[in-house]
Amino acid sequence: MDLTAFEQDTTVNCVLEGAVPARCKEEPCCLGIDEAGRGPVLGPMVYGVCYSPVSLKDEIVKMGLADSKTLTEDQREAIFKKIDDADDCIGWIVDVLSPNYISNSMLRRCKYNLNELSHDTAIGLIEKVLAKEVNLKEVFVDTVGDPDKYQAKLHKIFPDLEIVVAKKADSTYPIVGAASICAKVARDRSVRDWKFMEAVDVENYGSGYPGDPLTKKFMSDNIDAIFGYPQFVRFSWSTAAKLLDEKAVPVHWEDDDDDDVTPVNQPAISAFFQSNSRPAVQKKHAYFQDKALTQMSTL
């Protein structure tokens, strides 16, 4: 898994993928979806998918797949190598969502919350697999939000697929466990090798979770009073917003106070709907117009 493209520009998302096994285009396949890094205030969130022939479900179990959170980093790396080496029967794709993209999405004028972002990313990955002509039949998804509503949403978009959305799917369905490992390996590597364009010098920023003491220290020590945080930080998180309110210079946008003020010399909008107070001009009868007659006096 080569993250060079993402490391060169960590402000944008990056899709990485393995080879498509030939037999996955011929045999009915199952696919698993999971994410890594939903909760941290630091670094990217990564969505991963793995797919393989349905007939190989037992073979996948033998790889020792499990929920990535129950494994050490070394164990995850070892299992990912098995997945990547098995390119004759297993395919994988990861979508690395930059912290900058996550923050901008959540703070834009038309709100785009993390659940919607997660759903759209998962849908996009299924579409990518189908576009590769994989003979996809079954999809297993670790839920985000209400599993029944999420499953109905996916069924509506992909009516020809058998879809199961469930809590803790990564520990129930081996193919989801494989996707979980791919996603976690990509996040681990990107966080570990993060290159700060802001010239931040720090040895250990912890796991990235708000409760981690090392992460707390990083957040407290690396806030700029004017520019806020480096782009490694998801500034849309309440953890970051609270510290910015406490330590950064307050920003006042002048046009915030001018929303209800009518500029000088500009008529109020109500003026365009007022009736014309000038007396109506009575139209002349055709007889008087034809004879060019005008009224000389009023009786």
Tab-separated table of N, CA and C in Angstrom, residues 219-277:
chain	number	residue	atom	x	y	z
A	219	MET	N	-2.591	19.138	21.110
A	219	MET	CA	-3.624	20.125	20.796
A	219	MET	C	-3.380	21.431	21.546
A	220	SER	N	-2.948	21.320	22.777
A	220	SER	CA	-2.727	22.509	23.597
A	220	SER	C	-1.461	23.266	23.190
A	221	ASP	N	-0.411	22.499	22.816
A	221	ASP	CA	0.887	23.123	22.519
A	221	ASP	C	0.996	23.666	21.093
A	222	ASN	N	0.130	23.214	20.205
A	222	ASN	CA	0.315	23.554	18.788
A	222	ASN	C	-0.844	24.367	18.214
A	223	ILE	N	-1.399	25.230	19.038
A	223	ILE	CA	-2.440	26.122	18.568
A	223	ILE	C	-1.836	27.494	18.286
A	224	ASP	N	-2.106	28.030	17.122
A	224	ASP	CA	-1.630	29.363	16.761
A	224	ASP	C	-2.772	30.343	16.992
A	225	ALA	N	-2.460	31.460	17.662
A	225	ALA	CA	-3.506	32.415	18.036
A	225	ALA	C	-4.219	33.004	16.824
A	226	ILE	N	-3.545	33.057	15.690
A	226	ILE	CA	-4.143	33.635	14.485
A	226	ILE	C	-4.650	32.557	13.529
A	227	PHE	N	-3.797	31.568	13.226
A	227	PHE	CA	-4.121	30.590	12.191
A	227	PHE	C	-4.744	29.305	12.723
A	228	GLY	N	-4.833	29.172	14.025
A	228	GLY	CA	-5.466	27.986	14.598
A	228	GLY	C	-4.555	26.777	14.569
A	229	TYR	N	-5.018	25.696	13.960
A	229	TYR	CA	-4.301	24.430	13.982
A	229	TYR	C	-3.715	24.059	12.617
A	230	PRO	N	-2.691	23.196	12.629
A	230	PRO	CA	-2.228	22.621	11.356
A	230	PRO	C	-3.323	21.740	10.766
A	231	GLN	N	-3.220	21.432	9.496
A	231	GLN	CA	-4.292	20.709	8.812
A	231	GLN	C	-4.381	19.245	9.223
A	232	PHE	N	-3.496	18.821	10.088
A	232	PHE	CA	-3.567	17.485	10.675
A	232	PHE	C	-4.771	17.371	11.610
A	233	VAL	N	-5.238	18.518	12.102
A	233	VAL	CA	-6.328	18.565	13.085
A	233	VAL	C	-7.664	18.734	12.374
A	234	ARG	N	-8.662	17.986	12.832
A	234	ARG	CA	-10.029	18.178	12.339
A	234	ARG	C	-10.651	19.331	13.134
A	235	PHE	N	-10.565	20.535	12.568
A	235	PHE	CA	-10.983	21.708	13.330
A	235	PHE	C	-12.492	21.808	13.473
A	236	SER	N	-13.253	20.899	12.841
A	236	SER	CA	-14.705	20.872	13.024
A	236	SER	C	-15.095	20.115	14.294
A	237	TRP	N	-14.133	19.401	14.906
A	237	TRP	CA	-14.430	18.663	16.147
A	237	TRP	C	-14.617	19.648	17.300
A	238	SER	N	-15.522	19.326	18.212
A	238	SER	CA	-15.790	20.216	19.350
A	238	SER	C	-14.556	20.396	20.221
A	239	THR	N	-13.697	19.361	20.280
A	239	THR	CA	-12.448	19.459	21.051
A	239	THR	C	-11.596	20.610	20.538
A	240	ALA	N	-11.445	20.688	19.216
A	240	ALA	CA	-10.644	21.761	18.621
A	240	ALA	C	-11.345	23.105	18.745
A	241	ALA	N	-12.655	23.123	18.506
A	241	ALA	CA	-13.406	24.384	18.565
A	241	ALA	C	-13.343	25.014	19.954
A	242	LYS	N	-13.416	24.196	20.976
A	242	LYS	CA	-13.370	24.712	22.351
A	242	LYS	C	-12.018	25.349	22.647
A	243	LEU	N	-10.934	24.697	22.243
A	243	LEU	CA	-9.602	25.250	22.488
A	243	LEU	C	-9.370	26.524	21.679
A	244	LEU	N	-9.897	26.579	20.478
A	244	LEU	CA	-9.783	27.789	19.670
A	244	LEU	C	-10.513	28.959	20.328
A	245	ASP	N	-11.679	28.678	20.906
A	245	ASP	CA	-12.430	29.722	21.604
A	245	ASP	C	-11.663	30.246	22.818
A	246	GLU	N	-10.922	29.334	23.469
A	246	GLU	CA	-10.212	29.705	24.689
A	246	GLU	C	-8.885	30.404	24.419
A	247	LYS	N	-8.163	29.970	23.374
A	247	LYS	CA	-6.777	30.419	23.205
A	247	LYS	C	-6.512	31.266	21.967
A	248	ALA	N	-7.371	31.184	20.980
A	248	ALA	CA	-7.120	31.927	19.745
A	248	ALA	C	-7.721	33.330	19.818
A	249	VAL	N	-7.244	34.201	18.946
A	249	VAL	CA	-7.747	35.576	18.889
A	249	VAL	C	-9.166	35.553	18.324
A	250	PRO	N	-10.110	36.227	18.980
A	250	PRO	CA	-11.492	36.249	18.466
A	250	PRO	C	-11.553	36.897	17.082
A	251	VAL	N	-12.385	36.346	16.226
A	251	VAL	CA	-12.557	36.882	14.874
A	251	VAL	C	-13.956	37.476	14.759
A	252	HIS	N	-14.007	38.714	14.272
A	252	HIS	CA	-15.295	39.385	14.102
A	252	HIS	C	-15.467	39.730	12.626
A	253	TRP	N	-16.502	39.169	12.025
A	253	TRP	CA	-16.790	39.451	10.620
A	253	TRP	C	-17.742	40.630	10.557
A	254	GLU	N	-17.279	41.731	9.945
A	254	GLU	CA	-18.060	42.971	9.950
A	254	GLU	C	-19.430	42.802	9.309
A	255	ASP	N	-19.522	42.004	8.274
A	255	ASP	CA	-20.814	41.887	7.601
A	255	ASP	C	-21.832	41.121	8.430
A	256	ASP	N	-21.391	40.488	9.541
A	256	ASP	CA	-22.353	39.829	10.415
A	256	ASP	C	-23.335	40.821	11.011
A	257	ASP	N	-22.864	42.062	11.264
A	257	ASP	CA	-23.723	43.073	11.890
A	257	ASP	C	-24.520	43.857	10.853
A	258	ASP	N	-24.223	43.633	9.590
A	258	ASP	CA	-24.859	44.436	8.559
A	258	ASP	C	-25.975	43.720	7.830
A	259	ASP	N	-26.284	42.500	8.285
A	259	ASP	CA	-27.269	41.720	7.559
A	259	ASP	C	-28.628	42.403	7.470
A	260	ASP	N	-29.005	43.123	8.552
A	260	ASP	CA	-30.343	43.722	8.589
A	260	ASP	C	-30.311	45.225	8.378
A	261	VAL	N	-29.189	45.748	7.915
A	261	VAL	CA	-29.063	47.194	7.719
A	261	VAL	C	-29.115	47.509	6.230
A	262	THR	N	-29.974	48.449	5.843
A	262	THR	CA	-30.095	48.836	4.444
A	262	THR	C	-29.020	49.854	4.112
A	263	PRO	N	-28.176	49.601	3.106
A	263	PRO	CA	-27.112	50.549	2.744
A	263	PRO	C	-27.685	51.918	2.378
A	264	VAL	N	-26.834	52.942	2.550
A	264	VAL	CA	-27.229	54.306	2.226
A	264	VAL	C	-27.593	54.394	0.749
A	265	ASN	N	-28.657	55.168	0.461
A	265	ASN	CA	-29.147	55.429	-0.902
A	265	ASN	C	-29.779	54.212	-1.579
A	266	GLN	N	-29.889	53.094	-0.845
A	266	GLN	CA	-30.555	51.933	-1.430
A	266	GLN	C	-31.952	51.824	-0.850
A	267	PRO	N	-32.997	51.872	-1.684
A	267	PRO	CA	-34.360	51.806	-1.157
A	267	PRO	C	-34.635	50.468	-0.492
A	268	ALA	N	-35.474	50.500	0.526
A	268	ALA	CA	-35.871	49.270	1.184
A	268	ALA	C	-36.669	48.423	0.207
A	269	ILE	N	-36.612	47.119	0.368
A	269	ILE	CA	-37.287	46.231	-0.572
A	269	ILE	C	-38.792	46.454	-0.577
A	270	SER	N	-39.345	46.933	0.564
A	270	SER	CA	-40.786	47.180	0.640
A	270	SER	C	-41.231	48.272	-0.319
A	271	ALA	N	-40.290	49.137	-0.698
A	271	ALA	CA	-40.648	50.240	-1.599
A	271	ALA	C	-41.077	49.740	-2.969
A	272	PHE	N	-40.590	48.565	-3.348
A	272	PHE	CA	-40.932	48.032	-4.663
A	272	PHE	C	-42.342	47.451	-4.719
A	273	PHE	N	-42.957	47.311	-3.535
A	273	PHE	CA	-44.296	46.730	-3.493
A	273	PHE	C	-45.366	47.751	-3.112
A	274	GLN	N	-44.995	49.015	-2.949
A	274	GLN	CA	-45.952	50.045	-2.598
A	274	GLN	C	-46.729	50.474	-3.836
A	275	SER	N	-48.003	50.841	-3.625
A	275	SER	CA	-48.834	51.283	-4.745
A	275	SER	C	-48.418	52.673	-5.195
A	276	ASN	N	-48.634	52.988	-6.459
A	276	ASN	CA	-48.315	54.294	-7.019
A	276	ASN	C	-49.372	55.299	-6.587
A	277	SER	N	-48.970	56.362	-5.903
A	277	SER	CA	-49.918	57.323	-5.343
A	277	SER	C	-50.332	58.404	-6.355
